[in-house]
mmCIF file of C-alpha atoms in Angstrom:
data_model
loop_
_atom_site.group_PDB
_atom_site.id
_atom_site.type_symbol
_atom_site.label_atom_id
_atom_site.label_comp_id
_atom_site.label_asym_id
_atom_site.label_seq_id
_atom_site.Cartn_x
_atom_site.Cartn_y
_atom_site.Cartn_z
ATOM 1 C CA MET A 881 12.513 7.895 25.754
ATOM 2 C CA PRO A 882 12.095 10.854 23.531
ATOM 3 C CA LEU A 883 13.487 10.390 20.047
ATOM 4 C CA ASP A 884 16.512 12.720 19.963
ATOM 5 C CA SER A 885 17.058 15.643 17.331
ATOM 6 C CA ASP A 886 19.771 13.928 15.486
ATOM 7 C CA SER A 887 17.633 10.786 15.006
ATOM 8 C CA SER A 888 14.470 12.723 13.985
ATOM 9 C CA ASP A 889 16.186 14.033 11.371
ATOM 10 C CA ARG A 890 18.154 10.856 10.232
ATOM 11 C CA LEU A 891 14.318 9.008 10.103
ATOM 12 C CA ALA A 892 12.841 12.060 8.199
ATOM 13 C CA SER A 893 15.762 12.637 6.166
ATOM 14 C CA LEU A 894 14.949 8.783 4.504
ATOM 15 C CA ARG A 895 11.378 9.710 3.532
ATOM 16 C CA PHE A 896 12.046 10.788 -0.134
ATOM 17 C CA PRO A 897 14.278 8.581 -0.756
ATOM 18 C CA LEU A 898 12.093 5.744 0.347
ATOM 19 C CA ILE A 899 9.305 6.938 -1.582
ATOM 20 C CA VAL A 900 11.447 7.283 -4.868
ATOM 21 C CA GLY A 901 12.216 3.540 -4.427
ATOM 22 C CA VAL A 902 8.364 2.846 -4.236
ATOM 23 C CA VAL A 903 8.137 4.986 -7.357
ATOM 24 C CA PHE A 904 10.960 3.096 -9.056
ATOM 25 C CA ILE A 905 9.055 -0.695 -7.997
ATOM 26 C CA HIS A 906 6.416 0.489 -10.592
ATOM 27 C CA ALA A 907 8.128 1.112 -13.349
ATOM 28 C CA TYR A 908 9.753 -2.153 -13.249
ATOM 29 C CA SER A 909 8.136 -3.545 -16.041
ATOM 30 C CA THR A 910 9.304 -3.476 -19.933
ATOM 31 C CA GLU A 911 5.881 -4.057 -21.519
ATOM 32 C CA MET A 912 2.745 -2.191 -21.603
ATOM 33 C CA ARG A 913 -0.679 -3.463 -21.745
ATOM 34 C CA LEU A 914 -3.295 -1.191 -23.791
ATOM 35 C CA SER A 915 -6.655 -2.342 -24.396
ATOM 36 C CA HIS A 916 -6.276 -4.638 -27.284
ATOM 37 C CA SER A 917 -2.114 -5.114 -27.563
ATOM 38 C CA THR A 918 1.011 -5.023 -25.401
ATOM 39 C CA VAL A 919 3.827 -2.923 -26.377
ATOM 40 C CA GLY A 920 7.587 -2.918 -25.273
ATOM 41 C CA ILE A 921 10.030 -6.201 -25.104
ATOM 42 C CA GLU A 922 9.554 -9.616 -23.617
ATOM 43 C CA GLN A 923 12.662 -10.891 -24.073
ATOM 44 C CA THR A 924 15.102 -8.851 -22.195
ATOM 45 C CA PRO A 925 18.788 -9.442 -22.144
ATOM 46 C CA PHE A 926 20.868 -9.644 -18.990
ATOM 47 C CA VAL A 927 22.115 -6.119 -18.279
ATOM 48 C CA LEU A 928 18.984 -4.560 -18.600
ATOM 49 C CA ASP A 929 17.476 -7.265 -15.822
ATOM 50 C CA LEU A 930 20.110 -6.973 -13.895
ATOM 51 C CA ILE A 931 19.936 -2.967 -13.805
ATOM 52 C CA ARG A 932 16.571 -3.247 -13.197
ATOM 53 C CA ASN A 933 16.387 -6.056 -10.582
ATOM 54 C CA LEU A 934 19.147 -4.105 -8.414
ATOM 55 C CA LEU A 935 17.080 -0.961 -8.260
ATOM 56 C CA SER A 936 13.432 -1.939 -8.215
ATOM 57 C CA GLN A 937 13.513 -5.558 -7.179
ATOM 58 C CA GLY A 938 16.564 -4.921 -4.721
ATOM 59 C CA ILE A 939 17.191 -1.405 -3.294
ATOM 60 C CA ALA A 940 14.004 0.058 -3.637
ATOM 61 C CA ARG A 941 12.393 -3.108 -1.671
ATOM 62 C CA ILE A 942 13.672 -1.916 1.139
ATOM 63 C CA ALA A 943 11.307 1.175 1.105
ATOM 64 C CA VAL A 944 7.674 -0.125 2.152
ATOM 65 C CA PRO A 945 9.530 -2.649 5.221
ATOM 66 C CA THR A 946 11.235 0.468 6.487
ATOM 67 C CA PHE A 947 7.909 2.965 6.148
ATOM 68 C CA PHE A 948 6.254 0.050 8.429
ATOM 69 C CA LEU A 949 8.941 -0.064 10.883
ATOM 70 C CA MET A 950 9.129 3.758 11.381
ATOM 71 C CA SER A 951 5.240 3.876 11.641
ATOM 72 C CA GLY A 952 5.427 1.018 14.501
ATOM 73 C CA TYR A 953 8.307 2.582 16.366
ATOM 74 C CA PHE A 954 6.385 6.415 16.125
ATOM 75 C CA PHE A 955 3.086 5.148 17.048
ATOM 76 C CA PHE A 956 4.637 3.428 20.280
ATOM 77 C CA LEU A 957 6.977 5.584 20.852
ATOM 78 C CA ASP A 958 6.557 6.992 24.350
ATOM 79 C CA PHE A 959 3.439 5.567 24.981
ATOM 80 C CA SER A 960 1.469 4.850 27.753
ATOM 81 C CA TRP A 961 -1.588 2.488 27.486
ATOM 82 C CA SER A 962 -4.771 3.689 28.069
ATOM 83 C CA VAL A 963 -8.349 3.644 26.536
ATOM 84 C CA ALA A 964 -8.027 7.543 26.314
ATOM 85 C CA ALA A 965 -4.457 7.257 24.755
ATOM 86 C CA TYR A 966 -5.734 4.464 22.357
ATOM 87 C CA LYS A 967 -8.909 7.334 21.202
ATOM 88 C CA ALA A 968 -6.486 9.647 20.536
ATOM 89 C CA LYS A 969 -4.512 7.445 18.068
ATOM 90 C CA LEU A 970 -7.343 6.225 16.234
ATOM 91 C CA SER A 971 -8.420 10.250 15.818
ATOM 92 C CA SER A 972 -4.997 11.321 15.112
ATOM 93 C CA ARG A 973 -4.334 8.686 12.745
ATOM 94 C CA GLY A 974 -7.794 9.545 11.003
ATOM 95 C CA ARG A 975 -6.473 12.633 10.302
ATOM 96 C CA THR A 976 -2.795 11.333 8.675
ATOM 97 C CA LEU A 977 -4.105 8.530 7.149
ATOM 98 C CA LEU A 978 -8.151 7.871 6.711
ATOM 99 C CA ILE A 979 -8.839 11.142 5.098
ATOM 100 C CA PRO A 980 -6.162 11.035 2.477
ATOM 101 C CA TYR A 981 -6.817 7.518 1.739
ATOM 102 C CA LEU A 982 -10.493 8.412 0.971
ATOM 103 C CA PHE A 983 -9.644 11.610 -0.701
ATOM 104 C CA TRP A 984 -7.017 10.209 -3.071
ATOM 105 C CA ASN A 985 -9.098 7.282 -3.870
ATOM 106 C CA THR A 986 -12.302 8.665 -4.793
ATOM 107 C CA CYS A 987 -9.643 11.152 -6.867
ATOM 108 C CA GLY A 988 -8.648 8.275 -8.544
ATOM 109 C CA PHE A 989 -11.719 6.202 -9.106
ATOM 110 C CA LEU A 990 -13.174 9.243 -10.739
ATOM 111 C CA ALA A 991 -10.489 10.124 -13.045
ATOM 112 C CA ILE A 992 -10.060 6.636 -13.921
ATOM 113 C CA LEU A 993 -13.685 6.418 -14.871
ATOM 114 C CA ALA A 994 -14.048 9.419 -17.099
ATOM 115 C CA ALA A 995 -10.426 8.087 -18.430
ATOM 116 C CA GLN A 996 -12.194 4.375 -19.211
ATOM 117 C CA THR A 997 -15.308 6.532 -20.623
ATOM 118 C CA LEU A 998 -13.671 8.546 -23.227
ATOM 119 C CA PRO A 999 -12.706 6.846 -26.544
ATOM 120 C CA ALA A 1000 -9.440 8.832 -26.741
ATOM 121 C CA THR A 1001 -8.289 7.721 -23.252
ATOM 122 C CA ARG A 1002 -9.651 4.168 -22.888
ATOM 123 C CA PRO A 1003 -6.909 2.566 -24.275
ATOM 124 C CA PHE A 1004 -4.529 3.819 -22.002
ATOM 125 C CA PHE A 1005 -6.390 2.737 -18.779
ATOM 126 C CA ALA A 1006 -7.483 -0.833 -19.684
ATOM 127 C CA GLY A 1007 -5.971 -3.764 -19.074
ATOM 128 C CA SER A 1008 -4.053 -3.741 -15.933
ATOM 129 C CA THR A 1009 -7.122 -1.445 -14.173
ATOM 130 C CA PRO A 1010 -10.803 -3.111 -13.783
ATOM 131 C CA ASP A 1011 -13.212 -1.525 -15.770
ATOM 132 C CA LEU A 1012 -14.884 0.843 -13.597
ATOM 133 C CA PRO A 1013 -18.022 1.828 -16.147
ATOM 134 C CA SER A 1014 -19.179 -2.226 -16.416
ATOM 135 C CA LEU A 1015 -19.003 -2.764 -12.445
ATOM 136 C CA SER A 1016 -21.781 -2.804 -9.948
ATOM 137 C CA VAL A 1017 -22.503 -0.068 -6.871
ATOM 138 C CA TRP A 1018 -20.692 -2.341 -4.419
ATOM 139 C CA ASP A 1019 -18.254 -3.122 -6.887
ATOM 140 C CA ARG A 1020 -17.207 0.523 -7.334
ATOM 141 C CA VAL A 1021 -16.921 0.920 -3.581
ATOM 142 C CA ASP A 1022 -15.037 -2.059 -3.176
ATOM 143 C CA ALA A 1023 -12.596 -1.115 -6.316
ATOM 144 C CA THR A 1024 -12.209 2.683 -4.693
ATOM 145 C CA ILE A 1025 -11.360 1.985 -0.798
ATOM 146 C CA GLY A 1026 -9.669 -1.761 -1.009
ATOM 147 C CA ILE A 1027 -11.993 -4.375 0.775
ATOM 148 C CA THR A 1028 -11.842 -6.785 -1.065
ATOM 149 C CA ARG A 1029 -9.000 -6.382 -3.617
ATOM 150 C CA LEU A 1030 -6.558 -3.647 -3.559
ATOM 151 C CA PRO A 1031 -7.771 0.006 -3.594
ATOM 152 C CA ILE A 1032 -8.101 1.567 -7.040
ATOM 153 C CA LEU A 1033 -4.682 3.614 -6.322
ATOM 154 C CA TYR A 1034 -3.061 0.183 -5.776
ATOM 155 C CA GLN A 1035 -0.058 1.961 -4.038
ATOM 156 C CA PHE A 1036 -2.370 3.004 -0.964
ATOM 157 C CA TRP A 1037 -2.722 -0.799 0.143
ATOM 158 C CA PHE A 1038 0.380 0.215 2.741
ATOM 159 C CA ILE A 1039 -2.164 3.112 3.959
ATOM 160 C CA ARG A 1040 -5.177 0.499 4.183
ATOM 161 C CA ASP A 1041 -3.012 -2.025 5.595
ATOM 162 C CA LEU A 1042 -1.133 0.802 8.278
ATOM 163 C CA MET A 1043 -4.520 1.641 9.349
ATOM 164 C CA VAL A 1044 -5.636 -2.330 9.951
ATOM 165 C CA LEU A 1045 -2.610 -2.192 12.286
ATOM 166 C CA VAL A 1046 -3.341 0.868 13.870
ATOM 167 C CA VAL A 1047 -6.451 -0.559 15.147
ATOM 168 C CA LEU A 1048 -5.472 -3.996 16.032
ATOM 169 C CA SER A 1049 -2.650 -2.106 18.252
ATOM 170 C CA PRO A 1050 -4.165 -2.953 21.560
ATOM 171 C CA LEU A 1051 -3.538 -6.661 20.519
ATOM 172 C CA PHE A 1052 -0.261 -6.154 19.642
ATOM 173 C CA TYR A 1053 0.560 -4.220 22.948
ATOM 174 C CA VAL A 1054 -0.255 -7.018 25.052
ATOM 175 C CA PHE A 1055 1.608 -9.544 23.622
ATOM 176 C CA LEU A 1056 4.883 -7.361 22.987
ATOM 177 C CA ARG A 1057 4.317 -6.678 26.872
ATOM 178 C CA VAL A 1058 3.750 -10.600 27.637
ATOM 179 C CA LEU A 1059 5.630 -12.378 25.240
ATOM 180 C CA PRO A 1060 7.737 -9.975 22.974
ATOM 181 C CA SER A 1061 10.733 -12.757 21.798
ATOM 182 C CA ILE A 1062 8.147 -15.026 20.980
ATOM 183 C CA THR A 1063 6.126 -12.632 19.507
ATOM 184 C CA LEU A 1064 8.466 -11.337 17.183
ATOM 185 C CA GLY A 1065 10.466 -14.256 16.607
ATOM 186 C CA ALA A 1066 7.147 -16.130 15.051
ATOM 187 C CA ILE A 1067 6.146 -13.472 13.177
ATOM 188 C CA GLY A 1068 9.378 -12.768 11.811
ATOM 189 C CA ILE A 1069 9.503 -16.530 10.645
ATOM 190 C CA ALA A 1070 6.315 -16.476 8.991
ATOM 191 C CA TRP A 1071 7.646 -13.631 6.859
ATOM 192 C CA PHE A 1072 10.775 -14.793 6.384
ATOM 193 C CA LEU A 1073 9.086 -18.125 5.057
ATOM 194 C CA GLY A 1074 5.892 -16.709 3.281
ATOM 195 C CA ALA A 1075 3.828 -18.683 5.800
ATOM 196 C CA TRP A 1076 0.714 -16.214 5.976
ATOM 197 C CA PHE A 1077 -2.885 -16.978 5.744
ATOM 198 C CA LEU A 1078 -4.337 -13.668 5.733
ATOM 199 C CA THR A 1079 -4.435 -10.873 2.860
ATOM 200 C CA ILE A 1080 -5.066 -8.037 5.423
ATOM 201 C CA PRO A 1081 -2.827 -6.820 6.821
ATOM 202 C CA THR A 1082 -0.147 -8.677 4.460
ATOM 203 C CA ILE A 1083 2.741 -10.320 6.716
ATOM 204 C CA GLU A 1084 5.537 -7.865 5.904
ATOM 205 C CA ALA A 1085 3.320 -5.085 7.326
ATOM 206 C CA LEU A 1086 2.664 -6.900 9.794
ATOM 207 C CA ALA A 1087 5.975 -7.976 10.821
ATOM 208 C CA PHE A 1088 7.755 -4.852 10.363
ATOM 209 C CA PHE A 1089 5.457 -2.894 11.721
ATOM 210 C CA LEU A 1090 5.700 -4.985 15.306
ATOM 211 C CA ILE A 1091 9.678 -4.752 15.100
ATOM 212 C CA GLY A 1092 9.187 -0.787 15.180
ATOM 213 C CA ALA A 1093 6.602 -0.969 18.030
ATOM 214 C CA GLY A 1094 8.763 -3.631 19.928
ATOM 215 C CA CYS A 1095 11.948 -1.337 19.440
ATOM 216 C CA ALA A 1096 9.845 1.829 20.566
ATOM 217 C CA MET A 1097 8.157 -0.392 23.787
ATOM 218 C CA ALA A 1098 11.932 -1.701 24.703
ATOM 219 C CA GLY A 1099 13.492 1.724 24.400
ATOM 220 C CA GLU A 1100 15.914 0.367 21.519
ATOM 221 C CA SER A 1101 17.220 3.032 19.126
ATOM 222 C CA LEU A 1102 16.265 2.166 15.218
ATOM 223 C CA PHE A 1103 20.189 2.954 15.099
ATOM 224 C CA ALA A 1104 21.062 0.197 17.473
ATOM 225 C CA PHE A 1105 23.050 -1.749 14.692
ATOM 226 C CA ASP A 1106 25.273 1.791 13.613
ATOM 227 C CA ARG A 1107 28.316 0.229 15.625
ATOM 228 C CA PHE A 1108 28.087 -2.370 12.780
ATOM 229 C CA GLY A 1109 27.465 -0.580 9.929
ATOM 230 C CA ILE A 1110 30.502 -1.061 7.925
ATOM 231 C CA PRO A 1111 30.078 -4.838 7.876
ATOM 232 C CA ILE A 1112 26.395 -4.807 7.486
ATOM 233 C CA THR A 1113 27.140 -2.414 4.576
ATOM 234 C CA ILE A 1114 29.518 -5.114 3.005
ATOM 235 C CA ALA A 1115 27.247 -7.857 3.739
ATOM 236 C CA TYR A 1116 23.995 -6.347 1.950
ATOM 237 C CA LEU A 1117 25.812 -5.278 -1.301
ATOM 238 C CA VAL A 1118 26.736 -9.001 -1.807
ATOM 239 C CA VAL A 1119 23.644 -10.282 -0.872
ATOM 240 C CA LEU A 1120 22.157 -7.221 -2.889
ATOM 241 C CA LEU A 1121 24.062 -8.662 -5.988
ATOM 242 C CA SER A 1122 23.558 -11.828 -5.268
ATOM 243 C CA ASP A 1123 19.682 -11.545 -5.096
ATOM 244 C CA ALA A 1124 19.784 -9.808 -8.500
ATOM 245 C CA LEU A 1125 21.760 -12.651 -10.225
ATOM 246 C CA THR A 1126 19.399 -15.577 -8.814
ATOM 247 C CA LYS A 1127 16.407 -14.201 -9.656
ATOM 248 C CA GLY A 1128 13.949 -17.164 -10.779
ATOM 249 C CA SER A 1129 16.046 -20.054 -8.602
ATOM 250 C CA PRO A 1130 14.036 -21.563 -5.592
ATOM 251 C CA LEU A 1131 16.398 -20.108 -2.931
ATOM 252 C CA ASN A 1132 15.909 -16.403 -4.397
ATOM 253 C CA PRO A 1133 12.910 -15.627 -1.887
ATOM 254 C CA TYR A 1134 15.230 -16.217 0.999
ATOM 255 C CA LEU A 1135 18.110 -14.474 -0.440
ATOM 256 C CA HIS A 1136 15.865 -11.659 -1.016
ATOM 257 C CA LYS A 1137 14.475 -11.535 2.135
ATOM 258 C CA SER A 1138 18.176 -11.764 3.933
ATOM 259 C CA GLY A 1139 18.864 -8.646 1.681
ATOM 260 C CA ILE A 1140 15.807 -6.669 3.007
ATOM 261 C CA LEU A 1141 17.494 -7.536 6.771
ATOM 262 C CA LEU A 1142 20.485 -6.228 5.303
ATOM 263 C CA GLY A 1143 19.610 -3.472 3.514
ATOM 264 C CA ILE A 1144 17.583 -1.918 6.505
ATOM 265 C CA PRO A 1145 20.034 -1.208 9.266
ATOM 266 C CA CYS A 1146 22.592 -0.694 6.191
ATOM 267 C CA THR A 1147 20.078 2.133 4.929
ATOM 268 C CA LEU A 1148 19.600 3.665 8.572
ATOM 269 C CA PHE A 1149 23.085 3.440 9.304
ATOM 270 C CA LEU A 1150 23.684 5.554 6.090
ATOM 271 C CA THR A 1151 21.435 8.305 7.047
ATOM 272 C CA HIS A 1152 24.444 9.688 9.611
ATOM 273 C CA LEU A 1153 26.100 10.769 6.510
ATOM 274 C CA VAL A 1154 23.184 13.391 6.074
ATOM 275 C CA VAL A 1155 23.370 15.090 9.602
ATOM 276 C CA ASP A 1156 26.932 15.582 9.178
ATOM 277 C CA ARG A 1157 26.248 17.585 5.668
ATOM 278 C CA PRO A 1158 23.580 20.793 6.516
ATOM 279 C CA ARG A 1159 23.431 21.623 3.118
ATOM 280 C CA LEU A 1160 22.288 17.985 2.513
ATOM 281 C CA LYS A 1161 20.181 17.488 5.211
ATOM 282 C CA GLY A 1162 18.287 20.543 4.395
ATOM 283 C CA ILE A 1163 17.334 19.447 0.737
ATOM 284 C CA LEU A 1164 16.403 15.913 1.967
ATOM 285 C CA LEU A 1165 13.907 17.729 4.649
ATOM 286 C CA TRP A 1166 12.541 19.769 2.141
ATOM 287 C CA LEU A 1167 11.909 17.259 -0.354
ATOM 288 C CA GLY A 1168 10.516 14.957 2.410
ATOM 289 C CA ARG A 1169 7.181 17.076 2.364
ATOM 290 C CA SER A 1170 5.973 16.109 -0.896
ATOM 291 C CA SER A 1171 6.851 12.347 -0.041
ATOM 292 C CA PHE A 1172 3.650 11.647 0.698
ATOM 293 C CA PHE A 1173 2.199 13.845 -2.497
ATOM 294 C CA VAL A 1174 4.288 12.242 -4.821
ATOM 295 C CA PHE A 1175 3.204 8.863 -3.128
ATOM 296 C CA ALA A 1176 -0.333 9.822 -3.641
ATOM 297 C CA THR A 1177 -0.156 11.019 -7.343
ATOM 298 C CA HIS A 1178 2.531 8.911 -8.930
ATOM 299 C CA GLU A 1179 0.042 6.014 -9.899
ATOM 300 C CA PRO A 1180 -1.661 5.504 -12.492
ATOM 301 C CA LEU A 1181 -0.150 8.948 -13.921
ATOM 302 C CA MET A 1182 2.940 7.008 -14.369
ATOM 303 C CA THR A 1183 1.529 4.055 -15.836
ATOM 304 C CA GLY A 1184 -0.275 6.103 -18.167
ATOM 305 C CA ILE A 1185 2.555 8.104 -19.247
ATOM 306 C CA ARG A 1186 4.619 5.203 -19.553
ATOM 307 C CA LYS A 1187 1.881 3.417 -21.893
ATOM 308 C CA ILE A 1188 1.261 6.736 -24.108
ATOM 309 C CA VAL A 1189 5.253 6.978 -24.857
ATOM 310 C CA PHE A 1190 5.645 3.050 -25.324
ATOM 311 C CA LYS A 1191 2.596 3.555 -27.950
ATOM 312 C CA LEU A 1192 4.096 6.450 -29.778
ATOM 313 C CA LEU A 1193 7.834 4.984 -29.707
ATOM 314 C CA SER A 1194 6.941 1.262 -29.802
ATOM 315 C CA PRO A 1195 10.500 0.393 -28.205
ATOM 316 C CA SER A 1196 12.084 -2.841 -29.542
ATOM 317 C CA SER A 1197 15.767 -2.115 -28.622
ATOM 318 C CA PRO A 1198 16.455 -2.724 -24.767
ATOM 319 C CA TRP A 1199 18.594 0.328 -24.546
ATOM 320 C CA LEU A 1200 15.816 2.255 -25.361
ATOM 321 C CA VAL A 1201 13.765 0.459 -22.624
ATOM 322 C CA LEU A 1202 16.147 0.795 -19.874
ATOM 323 C CA VAL A 1203 16.421 4.573 -20.723
ATOM 324 C CA LEU A 1204 12.386 5.178 -20.542
ATOM 325 C CA TYR A 1205 13.020 3.050 -17.175
ATOM 326 C CA LEU A 1206 15.486 5.323 -15.742
ATOM 327 C CA VAL A 1207 13.963 8.627 -17.269
ATOM 328 C CA ILE A 1208 10.380 8.257 -17.172
ATOM 329 C CA PRO A 1209 10.012 7.989 -13.285
ATOM 330 C CA SER A 1210 12.916 10.167 -12.379
ATOM 331 C CA LEU A 1211 11.051 13.194 -14.725
ATOM 332 C CA LEU A 1212 8.085 12.352 -13.136
ATOM 333 C CA ILE A 1213 8.956 12.388 -9.514
ATOM 334 C CA ALA A 1214 10.809 16.003 -10.302
ATOM 335 C CA LEU A 1215 7.522 17.110 -11.964
ATOM 336 C CA LEU A 1216 5.090 15.764 -8.877
ATOM 337 C CA VAL A 1217 7.900 17.707 -5.976
ATOM 338 C CA LEU A 1218 7.504 20.979 -8.355
ATOM 339 C CA VAL A 1219 3.554 20.805 -8.577
ATOM 340 C CA TYR A 1220 3.495 19.901 -4.573
ATOM 341 C CA ALA A 1221 5.137 23.273 -3.993
ATOM 342 C CA VAL A 1222 3.403 24.882 -6.132
ATOM 343 C CA PHE A 1223 0.144 23.244 -4.700
ATOM 344 C CA LYS A 1224 1.023 23.751 -0.822
ATOM 345 C CA ARG A 1225 2.156 27.554 -1.778
ATOM 346 C CA LEU A 1226 -1.540 28.381 -2.990
ATOM 347 C CA PHE A 1227 -3.612 26.170 -0.978
ATOM 348 C CA PRO A 1228 -1.660 25.332 2.075
ATOM 349 C CA ARG A 1229 -4.602 24.420 4.413
ATOM 350 C CA PHE A 1230 -5.784 22.029 1.843
ATOM 351 C CA ALA A 1231 -2.557 20.358 1.003
ATOM 352 C CA SER A 1232 -1.885 19.797 3.989
ATOM 353 C CA TRP A 1233 -5.284 17.991 5.120
ATOM 354 C CA VAL A 1234 -5.181 16.053 1.801
ATOM 355 C CA THR A 1235 -1.831 14.861 2.576
ATOM 356 C CA GLY A 1236 -2.271 13.996 6.577
ATOM 357 C CA GLY A 1237 -0.461 17.048 7.575
ATOM 358 C CA ARG A 1238 2.385 16.388 6.449
#
């Protein structure tokens, strides 16, 4: 069943908010490692931890599973399986996933290599980043595209895992045709319990991609839980707060994942507010066009900016750390949206090529 225009707009309106969530996940830390020192604060007060856990470890953690869910759904939506159709899908995903993946990670490798080579910038690109000048040729290739480790632009693990899932899609198609309930149940339990033995793809990627695929193949809408939207939202808020207040407890991982299971249908339900407001919908759809660019460029740029700011200010006050936690990602996102708008206007074909046609 084809996707109706309202459902399409509701899903498209999520792209930018979800990317904002991804950026804030990566802004969580209160300390920044330089080459020979650490700046920031290690001991953080209750209020600061609560805010960061609610945003970066709570609400924002819905983003990646939702992206995998939508990816699986769109991949299998109205899909009649054949070798020709599979090849067409691979060709399409080569343009939308592989080309941007290679382009941005190669650019990231060269930029970080240059930064680590120059004495003035080296302290800001050391510590958490591999020392690229000292790596062998193979290790440089591995560091760039993430064969045995995270890619140099670590956020691209999402694209790497998605490409693996696309390649394995014939296997998923068979299991979802023959044993849909058992397949989804087994993978869902493995995700919830953290019982997984592979590094690539992660169990999170596999589980939510398959859930989306299963919905598409069964002809189910991703908005099927809208009729329970209000009680789901109330339950999610309760679990979200409980998750933020119990970090470090043995039961927290399961509470956290329960929050994700409630948060995704809650988020999907809330998109109905968008389609009823044309101006808001237009803004979110416009911002959504810049989502991949923001995703691709926010790291290591944000880490570099945070290291510079932390070194200059040496923040010892938790309230200053909180302000920096909120302001730096927000300003960076706004800047990247502006840069993308200019980039797209000046070089429309190239911008389309490096963002996968988005």
